[in-house]
Amino acid sequence: RNLPSQYTRAMLLQLLDSAGFFGKYDFVYLPLDFQTYSPLGFAFVNFREHADALRCFDAFRGFRVWAVPSARECVVVWCAANQQGLASNIERYRNTSLMNA
């Protein structure tokens, strides 16, 4: 939560990869307002291994070194159990504009 409104999915992926998480995640969703195409300020990231999710939690809790000017401080939270795992995320978004774009 609290991603800068200028952040794109590519910028988020670059941030994750540069922090040592390249190849550690299998699902990234940065929700957009489909009328303005602006990000909503939060993202869902699914990690393949629990240990990597914990490392990400520690790495980005309170993070403020964004690639764009912003005073926002990142807030990291866990999703509910039914929203964790690649299969759960695919099922959740299967019939949305995200999966059918």
PDB file of C-alpha atoms in Angstrom:
ATOM      1  CA  ARG A   1       0.000   0.000   0.000  1.00  0.00           C
ATOM      2  CA  ASN A   2       0.948   3.632  -0.514  1.00  0.00           C
ATOM      3  CA  LEU A   3       2.703   3.213  -3.848  1.00  0.00           C
ATOM      4  CA  PRO A   4       3.204   6.564  -5.579  1.00  0.00           C
ATOM      5  CA  SER A   5       0.423   7.285  -8.041  1.00  0.00           C
ATOM      6  CA  GLN A   6       2.989   7.619 -10.846  1.00  0.00           C
ATOM      7  CA  TYR A   7       4.274   4.069 -10.384  1.00  0.00           C
ATOM      8  CA  THR A   8       3.763   1.703 -13.282  1.00  0.00           C
ATOM      9  CA  ARG A   9       3.828  -2.081 -13.239  1.00  0.00           C
ATOM     10  CA  ALA A  10       7.237  -1.965 -14.949  1.00  0.00           C
ATOM     11  CA  MET A  11       8.569   0.322 -12.216  1.00  0.00           C
ATOM     12  CA  LEU A  12       7.213  -1.991  -9.526  1.00  0.00           C
ATOM     13  CA  LEU A  13       8.823  -5.027 -11.166  1.00  0.00           C
ATOM     14  CA  GLN A  14      12.136  -3.163 -11.439  1.00  0.00           C
ATOM     15  CA  LEU A  15      11.912  -2.254  -7.755  1.00  0.00           C
ATOM     16  CA  LEU A  16      11.239  -5.857  -6.726  1.00  0.00           C
ATOM     17  CA  ASP A  17      13.970  -7.237  -8.979  1.00  0.00           C
ATOM     18  CA  SER A  18      16.572  -4.710  -7.848  1.00  0.00           C
ATOM     19  CA  ALA A  19      15.803  -5.591  -4.218  1.00  0.00           C
ATOM     20  CA  GLY A  20      16.792  -9.205  -4.901  1.00  0.00           C
ATOM     21  CA  PHE A  21      13.394 -10.702  -5.699  1.00  0.00           C
ATOM     22  CA  PHE A  22      13.945 -11.469  -9.396  1.00  0.00           C
ATOM     23  CA  GLY A  23      12.384 -14.861 -10.137  1.00  0.00           C
ATOM     24  CA  LYS A  24      10.960 -15.127  -6.617  1.00  0.00           C
ATOM     25  CA  TYR A  25       7.385 -14.075  -7.457  1.00  0.00           C
ATOM     26  CA  ASP A  26       4.889 -15.500  -9.929  1.00  0.00           C
ATOM     27  CA  PHE A  27       2.035 -12.989  -9.819  1.00  0.00           C
ATOM     28  CA  VAL A  28       2.028  -9.184  -9.678  1.00  0.00           C
ATOM     29  CA  TYR A  29      -1.117  -7.090  -9.983  1.00  0.00           C
ATOM     30  CA  LEU A  30      -1.076  -3.309  -9.826  1.00  0.00           C
ATOM     31  CA  PRO A  31      -4.763  -2.301  -9.978  1.00  0.00           C
ATOM     32  CA  LEU A  32      -5.633   0.613 -12.236  1.00  0.00           C
ATOM     33  CA  ASP A  33      -8.550   2.953 -12.467  1.00  0.00           C
ATOM     34  CA  PHE A  34      -9.786   1.892 -15.904  1.00  0.00           C
ATOM     35  CA  GLN A  35     -11.166   5.357 -16.658  1.00  0.00           C
ATOM     36  CA  THR A  36      -7.969   7.297 -15.910  1.00  0.00           C
ATOM     37  CA  TYR A  37      -5.464   4.408 -16.236  1.00  0.00           C
ATOM     38  CA  SER A  38      -3.858   5.607 -13.020  1.00  0.00           C
ATOM     39  CA  PRO A  39      -2.665   3.090 -10.419  1.00  0.00           C
ATOM     40  CA  LEU A  40      -4.741   2.889  -7.261  1.00  0.00           C
ATOM     41  CA  GLY A  41      -1.677   2.983  -4.982  1.00  0.00           C
ATOM     42  CA  PHE A  42      -1.417  -0.662  -3.973  1.00  0.00           C
ATOM     43  CA  ALA A  43      -0.326  -3.958  -5.489  1.00  0.00           C
ATOM     44  CA  PHE A  44      -0.655  -7.689  -4.970  1.00  0.00           C
ATOM     45  CA  VAL A  45       2.530  -9.755  -5.199  1.00  0.00           C
ATOM     46  CA  ASN A  46       2.563 -13.530  -4.793  1.00  0.00           C
ATOM     47  CA  PHE A  47       5.874 -15.130  -3.875  1.00  0.00           C
ATOM     48  CA  ARG A  48       6.718 -18.721  -4.691  1.00  0.00           C
ATOM     49  CA  GLU A  49       8.311 -19.295  -1.293  1.00  0.00           C
ATOM     50  CA  HIS A  50       7.109 -18.132   2.111  1.00  0.00           C
ATOM     51  CA  ALA A  51      10.665 -17.148   3.101  1.00  0.00           C
ATOM     52  CA  ASP A  52      10.823 -14.703   0.174  1.00  0.00           C
ATOM     53  CA  ALA A  53       7.488 -13.182   1.165  1.00  0.00           C
ATOM     54  CA  LEU A  54       8.899 -12.611   4.649  1.00  0.00           C
ATOM     55  CA  ARG A  55      12.037 -11.010   3.196  1.00  0.00           C
ATOM     56  CA  CYS A  56       9.886  -8.732   1.037  1.00  0.00           C
ATOM     57  CA  PHE A  57       7.791  -7.796   4.040  1.00  0.00           C
ATOM     58  CA  ASP A  58      10.942  -6.730   5.892  1.00  0.00           C
ATOM     59  CA  ALA A  59      12.510  -5.014   2.864  1.00  0.00           C
ATOM     60  CA  PHE A  60       9.525  -2.845   1.994  1.00  0.00           C
ATOM     61  CA  ARG A  61       7.863  -2.108   5.337  1.00  0.00           C
ATOM     62  CA  GLY A  62       8.369   1.638   5.713  1.00  0.00           C
ATOM     63  CA  PHE A  63      10.131   1.897   2.318  1.00  0.00           C
ATOM     64  CA  ARG A  64      10.360   5.443   0.940  1.00  0.00           C
ATOM     65  CA  VAL A  65      13.147   5.401  -1.686  1.00  0.00           C
ATOM     66  CA  TRP A  66      10.889   5.549  -4.743  1.00  0.00           C
ATOM     67  CA  ALA A  67      12.004   6.072  -8.344  1.00  0.00           C
ATOM     68  CA  VAL A  68       9.768   9.170  -8.442  1.00  0.00           C
ATOM     69  CA  PRO A  69       9.478  12.025  -5.954  1.00  0.00           C
ATOM     70  CA  SER A  70       7.086  10.945  -3.215  1.00  0.00           C
ATOM     71  CA  ALA A  71       6.774  11.236   0.551  1.00  0.00           C
ATOM     72  CA  ARG A  72       4.668   8.071   0.733  1.00  0.00           C
ATOM     73  CA  GLU A  73       5.754   5.333   3.084  1.00  0.00           C
ATOM     74  CA  CYS A  74       5.078   1.772   1.958  1.00  0.00           C
ATOM     75  CA  VAL A  75       2.761  -0.313   4.110  1.00  0.00           C
ATOM     76  CA  VAL A  76       3.063  -4.087   3.660  1.00  0.00           C
ATOM     77  CA  VAL A  77       0.199  -6.368   4.656  1.00  0.00           C
ATOM     78  CA  TRP A  78      -0.699 -10.024   4.177  1.00  0.00           C
ATOM     79  CA  CYS A  79      -3.746 -10.976   2.150  1.00  0.00           C
ATOM     80  CA  ALA A  80      -6.330 -13.394   3.462  1.00  0.00           C
ATOM     81  CA  ALA A  81      -5.457 -17.069   3.077  1.00  0.00           C
ATOM     82  CA  ASN A  82      -7.918 -17.493   0.192  1.00  0.00           C
ATOM     83  CA  GLN A  83      -5.974 -14.847  -1.769  1.00  0.00           C
ATOM     84  CA  GLN A  84      -2.560 -16.494  -1.447  1.00  0.00           C
ATOM     85  CA  GLY A  85      -0.898 -18.691  -4.042  1.00  0.00           C
ATOM     86  CA  LEU A  86      -0.746 -18.450  -7.817  1.00  0.00           C
ATOM     87  CA  ALA A  87      -3.797 -20.668  -8.399  1.00  0.00           C
ATOM     88  CA  SER A  88      -5.910 -18.639  -5.952  1.00  0.00           C
ATOM     89  CA  ASN A  89      -4.938 -15.375  -7.624  1.00  0.00           C
ATOM     90  CA  ILE A  90      -5.679 -16.702 -11.110  1.00  0.00           C
ATOM     91  CA  GLU A  91      -9.045 -18.009  -9.962  1.00  0.00           C
ATOM     92  CA  ARG A  92      -9.883 -14.741  -8.232  1.00  0.00           C
ATOM     93  CA  TYR A  93      -9.136 -12.606 -11.291  1.00  0.00           C
ATOM     94  CA  ARG A  94     -10.073 -15.138 -14.025  1.00  0.00           C
ATOM     95  CA  ASN A  95     -13.228 -13.349 -15.197  1.00  0.00           C
ATOM     96  CA  THR A  96     -12.089  -9.774 -14.658  1.00  0.00           C
ATOM     97  CA  SER A  97     -10.744  -7.246 -17.136  1.00  0.00           C
ATOM     98  CA  LEU A  98      -7.282  -7.964 -15.717  1.00  0.00           C
ATOM     99  CA  MET A  99      -7.188 -11.469 -17.211  1.00  0.00           C
ATOM    100  CA  ASN A 100      -9.120 -10.594 -20.333  1.00  0.00           C
ATOM    101  CA  ALA A 101      -7.280  -7.462 -21.445  1.00  0.00           C
TER     102      ALA A 101
END
